[in-house]
Amino acid sequence: MSHDTVLEARDLTKTFSSTDPPTRVLDGIDLTVREGEFLVVMGASGSGKSTLLYTVSGMDRPSGGTVTLRGRDLTALGDAETSRVRLHETGFVFQEAYFLRNLTVRDNVLLPALKAVPKEKAAAVARVDALLERFGIAHVAHHGITQVSGGQLQRASICRALACEPSVVFADEPTGALNSSMSAEVMDALTHVHAGGTTVVMVTHDPGCAARADRVVYLRDGGVVDTRVLGTWSPERAGAREDELLLWLRKLGF
Amino acid sequence: MSRSLAARYAAGDLRKNAGVDVALAVVLVLSAFLMATGAMVVERVFGSIDRLFEQAKPPHFLQMHVGEYDRAALESFAAEHPEIDAWVVEEMIGFDGAAVAWQRPGTQEAGDLADSLVDNLFVTQNAELDFLLDESGAVPRPSEGEVYVPVAYQQRFDLRVGDELEVTTDDGAVPLRVEGFVRDSQMASSLSPATRFLVSEADHAALEAGGGGAPEIIAEYRVTHQADLGGLQRAYQADPALPKNGEEVTYPMIRLINALSDGLVAVALMFASGVLVAIALLNLRFVIRGALEDEVREIGAMKAIGIRDAEISGLYLAKYRVMTALACVVGGGLAVAATTLLTRRMEVSYAAAPWELTTVLVPLGALALVYVVVVAICRGILRAVRKVEVVDALVHGSILGERQTARRARRQARRLRRGGLAAGRTGKVDVRLALADLRSDAGQWALVPVVFLLATLLVVLPTSLLNTLESPRFLTNMGMPRSDVLADLRFTDDVDGLRDDVLSDMAGDDRLTDVRAFAEVLYESPSEDGWATLRVDVGDHAGTIELLDGELPAAGQVALSTLNAQKFGVGPGDELTLRQDGATTTAVVSGVYQDITSGGDTAKMPATTPVADVTGAAGYAIHASTAPGADPAAVAAEYAERYPDAAVVPTEEYTRQTMATMTGALRNAAAASLAFGVGVALLITSLFLKLRLTRERRTRGILSAVGFSRREIVAQVRAKTLAAAALGTALGLLVAATAGELVVGGVMASANLGLARLDLVPDPWLVYLAYPLLLVSAAGLAAVALTARLRRADTSAWLRS
């Protein structure tokens, strides 16, 4: 693993044995993510994108292979250590707004921060309030989660992912359940996160969203079939990047 | 919608939720089982007693008497009262258990009845009423040398036909051969302080002539119409020539005392059943509402394609109908077996109750009640189907309408604002999170504390009642001074002389302390029905009774038992006229206390002269405490041997024996209640957690995703479960100590035995430590078992569910 590699998966497999016959969703994937990179994973439904994301983020255990995050093999860690990695080193943005309905928007965002540094409550609160301000949802901070829009919830989800200042943020189709204006809000927010130096690994179906990435990998039947380097994103070249990406995706049968 | 579709739906649902349904079914079976058993035991108890009463013809009114009596007066009384159908003066000779020995011919087996502290009364068979019956229900008439022994002794001392019995009189032993065993309608109850042996006229005469026994009579009457009983009783009491030195007992009292011990078990069983039915209903509500929430989209779809509300409800109801019906069948079957076991002693002591229509109808009625209540409540809960709006169900997956949803969201937001995770200075985030969940889902979590409250009542109340009946304090509560040794002096002509001897002996005995004598003086007072006997205990009553109302009597005052206060229509502050040997005085009623001794008809007055100087008393009770290290049983036995005319017993042992059958049966009921309570607590906690954990999968996924370890997530579930169970248990203890005491006391008071208020005396170690720990441990065990699997799940699987 070179010095600028933040995440690396080697010969990664995942088999779901609850189906009959068992389904092999990831089939020996090798993947490397560099420090500060914005990587997008694309592929048809059932290609294993989300499973790959859950497995490399330490949410689920792979059936085989290794996942190394900042030099630590996640597959060798116990439950307590893996959960510490999820708390301190990674953040996750889901397609659906997964929030605890018995907490306000602010408390949902605050939860990992208070968990991570219980003795520095004031600092955690200040950091979270700043995040809510930065992502434009401070005014709904004390609302219940059923009282805010989908876009606001996804921004809150990004705030929660950033609450412990992780080195990598994973996002699983963060705009999948949103309309176009809300999608733009969320992608702007993620781009903003990336611009701040955080590594972002995102799964998406949407070429418009994928065009924001530095690099796109394409999955088919649980394996990486091709990779496309797009370079640094700029709003001025957004249209050209999207066209270039679409052309590549069509060749791959997307 | 066709019945087969409903059946298929129910069968599919049963397969899907097998664990939850089995738990529910078990609670329903237990409810039906206990309800049917309680009902059957009640029916059998009264059936047995009625059968025995039918065969044995117990008296409708009886008066016990010790000492001389005027037979001619009794005869003229009977002649003057045509309402008397039959009457008899039964002559009895009482012997101490130590004076009755037995041996089995041809074996080394032998013993005596010294362990029994009740009076052993030898009688002959009556001609017209109050028969002692053999096991077949026939009226045995023993020949010379034969004896019929009470069935209670057959069981207790393992006596058999053919055994030889020897009664020691002053003139030597009278040998008898056990010919059979008798059931006694008057003294069958374990609460009876005496029991009767049946002998021939010749042997009765020999026992009387031999000396050493205590003669006593009972004047017994049966009336043609029971409506005349009150009048006859009043006329008897009003006639000064008739013997009255003893208790008077009426037919309803005999029946009640007989029914009490076994009836109490039936009441305990039905109480347990009531609690279990309540628990079952709470669970049904939780399960059905949960099912409606989980399957709201299916309900919406059914409504959308035009299926009527009643038909949709019917789909759910079908399962619970079948489940409850099956529970009633299984519970009823188990109840038959349990009732056979529970009523075995009853059939031996009383009579085998005949099978009648009510024998079948009573338990069927009880089971029908369980079925109807459960199905009606299910139907009520399923009314929620009517309120489901198609759009809300299909689009939002909510059983609530738009307005209700908005209202709920506003309410929730208000609650959320009140206490945030960062509010306050201390507290781990895990604890705050758990509290937030308990607060926001209080409606669902409430099931656990409510079930534990009920389970606590179920395990605590029967045990507390048992402990109360066995407690020495119970005697004080019930009118008897607390002491270790009690000498009852009455079966002798020179009772004052005997008193002096016993008192001086006891006063000089180092093993005895606090020797206190009470004289029993008979007065008469005007009641609604004319002058009635008032039995007054005269002595120093400080610390011996607990008054319900008023104060201890001072000079010129009298305290009355509750039954006497009712009988004479007076209360504290009222004046009561007392007549003795024609002279009339008045005393102010100072207070009222409860008493179950002497039929509950007692009164207390302070001694104006030392009890040792009293003359003309009907009897004396001398109470003494033993010094540390002295054995009350040994001391009592020694005094009983030294003074054959005195009945000297170790108080605690005597009470224990008197209450033995009742407490024995209650102990079984309490043990069963404990098992059911803890079992149901375990079962319901498992059921709750099973459903709750299924519905909380996404919450667990979120917590896991943001960095909580599985261990922490599991710990939160366990802590919440334990907290809810502990809260319910604590509330249950509180309710048991307040309302529970009132309810149990009320049931006991309704028996009208002189018990107006029952102060439960719980065993603090059991009730406040062992049982709560047991219940909370049951919750802990369920939580550990149900959460064990959580450690292996993938976070994504939780989130996607």
PDB file of C-alpha atoms in Angstrom, chain B residues 308-488:
ATOM      1  CA  ARG B 308     -64.920  -4.710   3.506  1.00  0.00           C
ATOM      2  CA  ASP B 309     -63.469  -3.630   6.888  1.00  0.00           C
ATOM      3  CA  ALA B 310     -65.284  -6.423   8.708  1.00  0.00           C
ATOM      4  CA  GLU B 311     -63.778  -8.998   6.362  1.00  0.00           C
ATOM      5  CA  ILE B 312     -60.273  -7.624   6.858  1.00  0.00           C
ATOM      6  CA  SER B 313     -60.757  -7.649  10.647  1.00  0.00           C
ATOM      7  CA  GLY B 314     -62.119 -11.176  10.302  1.00  0.00           C
ATOM      8  CA  LEU B 315     -58.830 -12.309   8.743  1.00  0.00           C
ATOM      9  CA  TYR B 316     -56.947 -11.272  11.872  1.00  0.00           C
ATOM     10  CA  LEU B 317     -59.680 -12.280  14.274  1.00  0.00           C
ATOM     11  CA  ALA B 318     -59.873 -15.809  12.850  1.00  0.00           C
ATOM     12  CA  LYS B 319     -56.406 -16.579  14.195  1.00  0.00           C
ATOM     13  CA  TYR B 320     -57.165 -15.312  17.689  1.00  0.00           C
ATOM     14  CA  ARG B 321     -60.545 -17.050  17.765  1.00  0.00           C
ATOM     15  CA  VAL B 322     -58.888 -20.371  16.944  1.00  0.00           C
ATOM     16  CA  MET B 323     -56.036 -19.716  19.357  1.00  0.00           C
ATOM     17  CA  THR B 324     -58.367 -18.813  22.242  1.00  0.00           C
ATOM     18  CA  ALA B 325     -60.715 -21.725  21.526  1.00  0.00           C
ATOM     19  CA  LEU B 326     -57.773 -24.141  21.488  1.00  0.00           C
ATOM     20  CA  ALA B 327     -56.416 -22.579  24.685  1.00  0.00           C
ATOM     21  CA  CYS B 328     -59.797 -23.103  26.345  1.00  0.00           C
ATOM     22  CA  VAL B 329     -59.924 -26.750  25.238  1.00  0.00           C
ATOM     23  CA  VAL B 330     -56.355 -27.486  26.373  1.00  0.00           C
ATOM     24  CA  GLY B 331     -56.729 -25.421  29.585  1.00  0.00           C
ATOM     25  CA  GLY B 332     -60.028 -27.150  30.348  1.00  0.00           C
ATOM     26  CA  GLY B 333     -58.444 -30.580  29.858  1.00  0.00           C
ATOM     27  CA  LEU B 334     -55.549 -29.717  32.156  1.00  0.00           C
ATOM     28  CA  ALA B 335     -58.024 -28.303  34.677  1.00  0.00           C
ATOM     29  CA  VAL B 336     -59.810 -31.658  34.948  1.00  0.00           C
ATOM     30  CA  ALA B 337     -56.528 -33.339  35.905  1.00  0.00           C
ATOM     31  CA  ALA B 338     -55.539 -30.558  38.317  1.00  0.00           C
ATOM     32  CA  THR B 339     -58.958 -30.517  39.972  1.00  0.00           C
ATOM     33  CA  THR B 340     -58.797 -34.269  40.549  1.00  0.00           C
ATOM     34  CA  LEU B 341     -55.506 -33.765  42.389  1.00  0.00           C
ATOM     35  CA  LEU B 342     -56.659 -30.721  44.323  1.00  0.00           C
ATOM     36  CA  THR B 343     -59.932 -32.223  45.482  1.00  0.00           C
ATOM     37  CA  ARG B 344     -58.560 -35.617  46.548  1.00  0.00           C
ATOM     38  CA  ARG B 345     -58.200 -34.564  50.202  1.00  0.00           C
ATOM     39  CA  MET B 346     -61.573 -32.890  50.077  1.00  0.00           C
ATOM     40  CA  GLU B 347     -63.280 -36.070  48.909  1.00  0.00           C
ATOM     41  CA  VAL B 348     -61.706 -38.042  51.741  1.00  0.00           C
ATOM     42  CA  SER B 349     -62.533 -35.464  54.430  1.00  0.00           C
ATOM     43  CA  TYR B 350     -65.995 -34.606  53.188  1.00  0.00           C
ATOM     44  CA  ALA B 351     -67.590 -36.782  50.506  1.00  0.00           C
ATOM     45  CA  ALA B 352     -67.202 -37.487  46.820  1.00  0.00           C
ATOM     46  CA  ALA B 353     -69.366 -34.831  45.213  1.00  0.00           C
ATOM     47  CA  PRO B 354     -71.907 -36.332  42.846  1.00  0.00           C
ATOM     48  CA  TRP B 355     -71.605 -35.472  39.152  1.00  0.00           C
ATOM     49  CA  GLU B 356     -74.347 -33.083  38.242  1.00  0.00           C
ATOM     50  CA  LEU B 357     -75.142 -30.721  35.430  1.00  0.00           C
ATOM     51  CA  THR B 358     -73.401 -27.898  37.300  1.00  0.00           C
ATOM     52  CA  THR B 359     -70.199 -29.962  37.476  1.00  0.00           C
ATOM     53  CA  VAL B 360     -69.939 -29.568  33.712  1.00  0.00           C
ATOM     54  CA  LEU B 361     -71.629 -26.194  33.329  1.00  0.00           C
ATOM     55  CA  VAL B 362     -69.544 -24.261  35.891  1.00  0.00           C
ATOM     56  CA  PRO B 363     -66.113 -24.880  34.283  1.00  0.00           C
ATOM     57  CA  LEU B 364     -67.636 -24.563  30.802  1.00  0.00           C
ATOM     58  CA  GLY B 365     -69.096 -21.218  31.855  1.00  0.00           C
ATOM     59  CA  ALA B 366     -65.694 -20.119  33.175  1.00  0.00           C
ATOM     60  CA  LEU B 367     -64.007 -21.131  29.919  1.00  0.00           C
ATOM     61  CA  ALA B 368     -66.736 -19.465  27.866  1.00  0.00           C
ATOM     62  CA  LEU B 369     -66.123 -16.298  29.870  1.00  0.00           C
ATOM     63  CA  VAL B 370     -62.412 -16.385  29.024  1.00  0.00           C
ATOM     64  CA  TYR B 371     -63.213 -16.976  25.336  1.00  0.00           C
ATOM     65  CA  VAL B 372     -65.843 -14.245  25.115  1.00  0.00           C
ATOM     66  CA  VAL B 373     -63.719 -11.643  26.924  1.00  0.00           C
ATOM     67  CA  VAL B 374     -60.603 -12.348  24.847  1.00  0.00           C
ATOM     68  CA  VAL B 375     -62.434 -12.371  21.508  1.00  0.00           C
ATOM     69  CA  ALA B 376     -64.434  -9.240  22.399  1.00  0.00           C
ATOM     70  CA  ILE B 377     -61.261  -7.351  23.293  1.00  0.00           C
ATOM     71  CA  CYS B 378     -59.553  -8.529  20.078  1.00  0.00           C
ATOM     72  CA  ARG B 379     -62.564  -7.322  18.123  1.00  0.00           C
ATOM     73  CA  GLY B 380     -62.291  -3.949  19.881  1.00  0.00           C
ATOM     74  CA  ILE B 381     -58.592  -3.625  19.039  1.00  0.00           C
ATOM     75  CA  LEU B 382     -59.274  -4.549  15.412  1.00  0.00           C
ATOM     76  CA  ARG B 383     -61.672  -1.618  15.095  1.00  0.00           C
ATOM     77  CA  ALA B 384     -58.518   0.298  14.158  1.00  0.00           C
ATOM     78  CA  VAL B 385     -58.831  -1.325  10.692  1.00  0.00           C
ATOM     79  CA  ARG B 386     -61.879   0.877  10.038  1.00  0.00           C
ATOM     80  CA  LYS B 387     -59.822   4.015  10.546  1.00  0.00           C
ATOM     81  CA  VAL B 388     -57.100   3.064   8.057  1.00  0.00           C
ATOM     82  CA  GLU B 389     -57.201   5.375   5.002  1.00  0.00           C
ATOM     83  CA  VAL B 390     -56.167   3.749   1.715  1.00  0.00           C
ATOM     84  CA  VAL B 391     -53.871   6.599   0.620  1.00  0.00           C
ATOM     85  CA  ASP B 392     -52.142   6.960   3.976  1.00  0.00           C
ATOM     86  CA  ALA B 393     -51.684   3.211   4.176  1.00  0.00           C
ATOM     87  CA  LEU B 394     -50.314   2.741   0.662  1.00  0.00           C
ATOM     88  CA  VAL B 395     -48.288   5.937   0.315  1.00  0.00           C
ATOM     89  CA  HIS B 396     -47.056   6.619   3.839  1.00  0.00           C
ATOM     90  CA  GLY B 397     -47.427   3.159   5.328  1.00  0.00           C
ATOM     91  CA  SER B 398     -49.300   4.671   8.242  1.00  0.00           C
ATOM     92  CA  ILE B 399     -52.423   3.502  10.018  1.00  0.00           C
ATOM     93  CA  LEU B 400     -53.034   7.121  10.937  1.00  0.00           C
ATOM     94  CA  GLY B 401     -54.789   9.704   8.753  1.00  0.00           C
ATOM     95  CA  GLU B 402     -52.970  12.822   7.549  1.00  0.00           C
ATOM     96  CA  ARG B 403     -54.311  14.993  10.360  1.00  0.00           C
ATOM     97  CA  GLN B 404     -53.493  12.413  12.988  1.00  0.00           C
ATOM     98  CA  THR B 405     -49.975  12.042  11.563  1.00  0.00           C
ATOM     99  CA  ALA B 406     -49.425  15.798  11.638  1.00  0.00           C
ATOM    100  CA  ARG B 407     -50.760  15.992  15.176  1.00  0.00           C
ATOM    101  CA  ARG B 408     -48.487  13.180  16.271  1.00  0.00           C
ATOM    102  CA  ALA B 409     -45.456  14.827  14.587  1.00  0.00           C
ATOM    103  CA  ARG B 410     -46.162  18.130  16.377  1.00  0.00           C
ATOM    104  CA  ARG B 411     -46.556  16.329  19.672  1.00  0.00           C
ATOM    105  CA  GLN B 412     -43.334  14.421  19.131  1.00  0.00           C
ATOM    106  CA  ALA B 413     -41.436  17.579  18.145  1.00  0.00           C
ATOM    107  CA  ARG B 414     -42.610  19.320  21.327  1.00  0.00           C
ATOM    108  CA  ARG B 415     -41.400  16.372  23.363  1.00  0.00           C
ATOM    109  CA  LEU B 416     -38.058  16.237  21.539  1.00  0.00           C
ATOM    110  CA  ARG B 417     -37.386  19.895  22.198  1.00  0.00           C
ATOM    111  CA  ARG B 418     -37.844  19.431  25.915  1.00  0.00           C
ATOM    112  CA  GLY B 419     -34.813  17.196  26.409  1.00  0.00           C
ATOM    113  CA  GLY B 420     -31.965  16.959  23.925  1.00  0.00           C
ATOM    114  CA  LEU B 421     -28.925  14.695  23.941  1.00  0.00           C
ATOM    115  CA  ALA B 422     -26.664  17.617  24.849  1.00  0.00           C
ATOM    116  CA  ALA B 423     -28.924  18.931  27.610  1.00  0.00           C
ATOM    117  CA  GLY B 424     -27.746  18.548  31.177  1.00  0.00           C
ATOM    118  CA  ARG B 425     -24.230  18.126  32.400  1.00  0.00           C
ATOM    119  CA  THR B 426     -23.794  14.457  32.915  1.00  0.00           C
ATOM    120  CA  GLY B 427     -24.932  11.128  31.529  1.00  0.00           C
ATOM    121  CA  LYS B 428     -23.446   8.826  28.949  1.00  0.00           C
ATOM    122  CA  VAL B 429     -24.896   9.186  25.503  1.00  0.00           C
ATOM    123  CA  ASP B 430     -25.960   5.512  25.584  1.00  0.00           C
ATOM    124  CA  VAL B 431     -28.053   6.154  28.690  1.00  0.00           C
ATOM    125  CA  ARG B 432     -29.598   9.298  27.238  1.00  0.00           C
ATOM    126  CA  LEU B 433     -30.404   7.433  24.065  1.00  0.00           C
ATOM    127  CA  ALA B 434     -32.066   4.609  25.988  1.00  0.00           C
ATOM    128  CA  LEU B 435     -34.095   7.105  27.998  1.00  0.00           C
ATOM    129  CA  ALA B 436     -35.135   8.939  24.817  1.00  0.00           C
ATOM    130  CA  ASP B 437     -36.362   5.641  23.363  1.00  0.00           C
ATOM    131  CA  LEU B 438     -38.254   4.723  26.528  1.00  0.00           C
ATOM    132  CA  ARG B 439     -39.848   8.168  26.539  1.00  0.00           C
ATOM    133  CA  SER B 440     -40.825   8.289  22.891  1.00  0.00           C
ATOM    134  CA  ASP B 441     -42.076   4.694  22.754  1.00  0.00           C
ATOM    135  CA  ALA B 442     -43.536   4.703  26.243  1.00  0.00           C
ATOM    136  CA  GLY B 443     -46.828   3.355  24.880  1.00  0.00           C
ATOM    137  CA  GLN B 444     -45.144   0.165  23.711  1.00  0.00           C
ATOM    138  CA  TRP B 445     -42.614  -0.174  26.519  1.00  0.00           C
ATOM    139  CA  ALA B 446     -45.436   0.256  29.051  1.00  0.00           C
ATOM    140  CA  LEU B 447     -46.351  -3.365  28.376  1.00  0.00           C
ATOM    141  CA  VAL B 448     -43.315  -4.602  30.306  1.00  0.00           C
ATOM    142  CA  PRO B 449     -43.872  -2.645  33.561  1.00  0.00           C
ATOM    143  CA  VAL B 450     -47.614  -3.365  33.491  1.00  0.00           C
ATOM    144  CA  VAL B 451     -47.019  -7.095  33.015  1.00  0.00           C
ATOM    145  CA  PHE B 452     -44.388  -7.083  35.755  1.00  0.00           C
ATOM    146  CA  LEU B 453     -46.725  -5.161  38.046  1.00  0.00           C
ATOM    147  CA  LEU B 454     -49.373  -7.843  37.554  1.00  0.00           C
ATOM    148  CA  ALA B 455     -46.829 -10.668  37.836  1.00  0.00           C
ATOM    149  CA  THR B 456     -45.571  -9.129  41.089  1.00  0.00           C
ATOM    150  CA  LEU B 457     -49.098  -9.152  42.495  1.00  0.00           C
ATOM    151  CA  LEU B 458     -49.430 -12.743  41.345  1.00  0.00           C
ATOM    152  CA  VAL B 459     -46.310 -13.923  43.157  1.00  0.00           C
ATOM    153  CA  VAL B 460     -46.462 -11.634  46.183  1.00  0.00           C
ATOM    154  CA  LEU B 461     -50.073 -11.674  47.385  1.00  0.00           C
ATOM    155  CA  PRO B 462     -50.592 -15.436  47.881  1.00  0.00           C
ATOM    156  CA  THR B 463     -47.210 -15.718  49.609  1.00  0.00           C
ATOM    157  CA  SER B 464     -47.953 -12.719  51.801  1.00  0.00           C
ATOM    158  CA  LEU B 465     -51.342 -14.138  52.753  1.00  0.00           C
ATOM    159  CA  LEU B 466     -49.711 -17.464  53.577  1.00  0.00           C
ATOM    160  CA  ASN B 467     -47.032 -15.777  55.648  1.00  0.00           C
ATOM    161  CA  THR B 468     -49.693 -13.714  57.395  1.00  0.00           C
ATOM    162  CA  LEU B 469     -51.691 -16.790  58.389  1.00  0.00           C
ATOM    163  CA  GLU B 470     -48.487 -18.387  59.697  1.00  0.00           C
ATOM    164  CA  SER B 471     -47.231 -15.289  61.455  1.00  0.00           C
ATOM    165  CA  PRO B 472     -47.382 -14.920  65.260  1.00  0.00           C
ATOM    166  CA  ARG B 473     -48.464 -11.319  64.635  1.00  0.00           C
ATOM    167  CA  PHE B 474     -51.562 -12.622  62.911  1.00  0.00           C
ATOM    168  CA  LEU B 475     -52.769 -13.974  66.247  1.00  0.00           C
ATOM    169  CA  THR B 476     -52.349 -10.586  67.898  1.00  0.00           C
ATOM    170  CA  ASN B 477     -54.159  -9.028  64.961  1.00  0.00           C
ATOM    171  CA  MET B 478     -56.858 -11.586  65.365  1.00  0.00           C
ATOM    172  CA  GLY B 479     -57.475 -11.142  69.080  1.00  0.00           C
ATOM    173  CA  MET B 480     -55.060 -13.574  70.678  1.00  0.00           C
ATOM    174  CA  PRO B 481     -52.189 -12.328  72.856  1.00  0.00           C
ATOM    175  CA  ARG B 482     -48.803 -13.273  71.498  1.00  0.00           C
ATOM    176  CA  SER B 483     -47.149 -15.862  73.690  1.00  0.00           C
ATOM    177  CA  ASP B 484     -45.154 -19.062  73.504  1.00  0.00           C
ATOM    178  CA  VAL B 485     -47.220 -21.213  75.812  1.00  0.00           C
ATOM    179  CA  LEU B 486     -50.967 -21.112  76.389  1.00  0.00           C
ATOM    180  CA  ALA B 487     -52.770 -22.877  79.216  1.00  0.00           C
ATOM    181  CA  ASP B 488     -56.524 -23.065  78.798  1.00  0.00           C
TER     182      ASP B 488
END
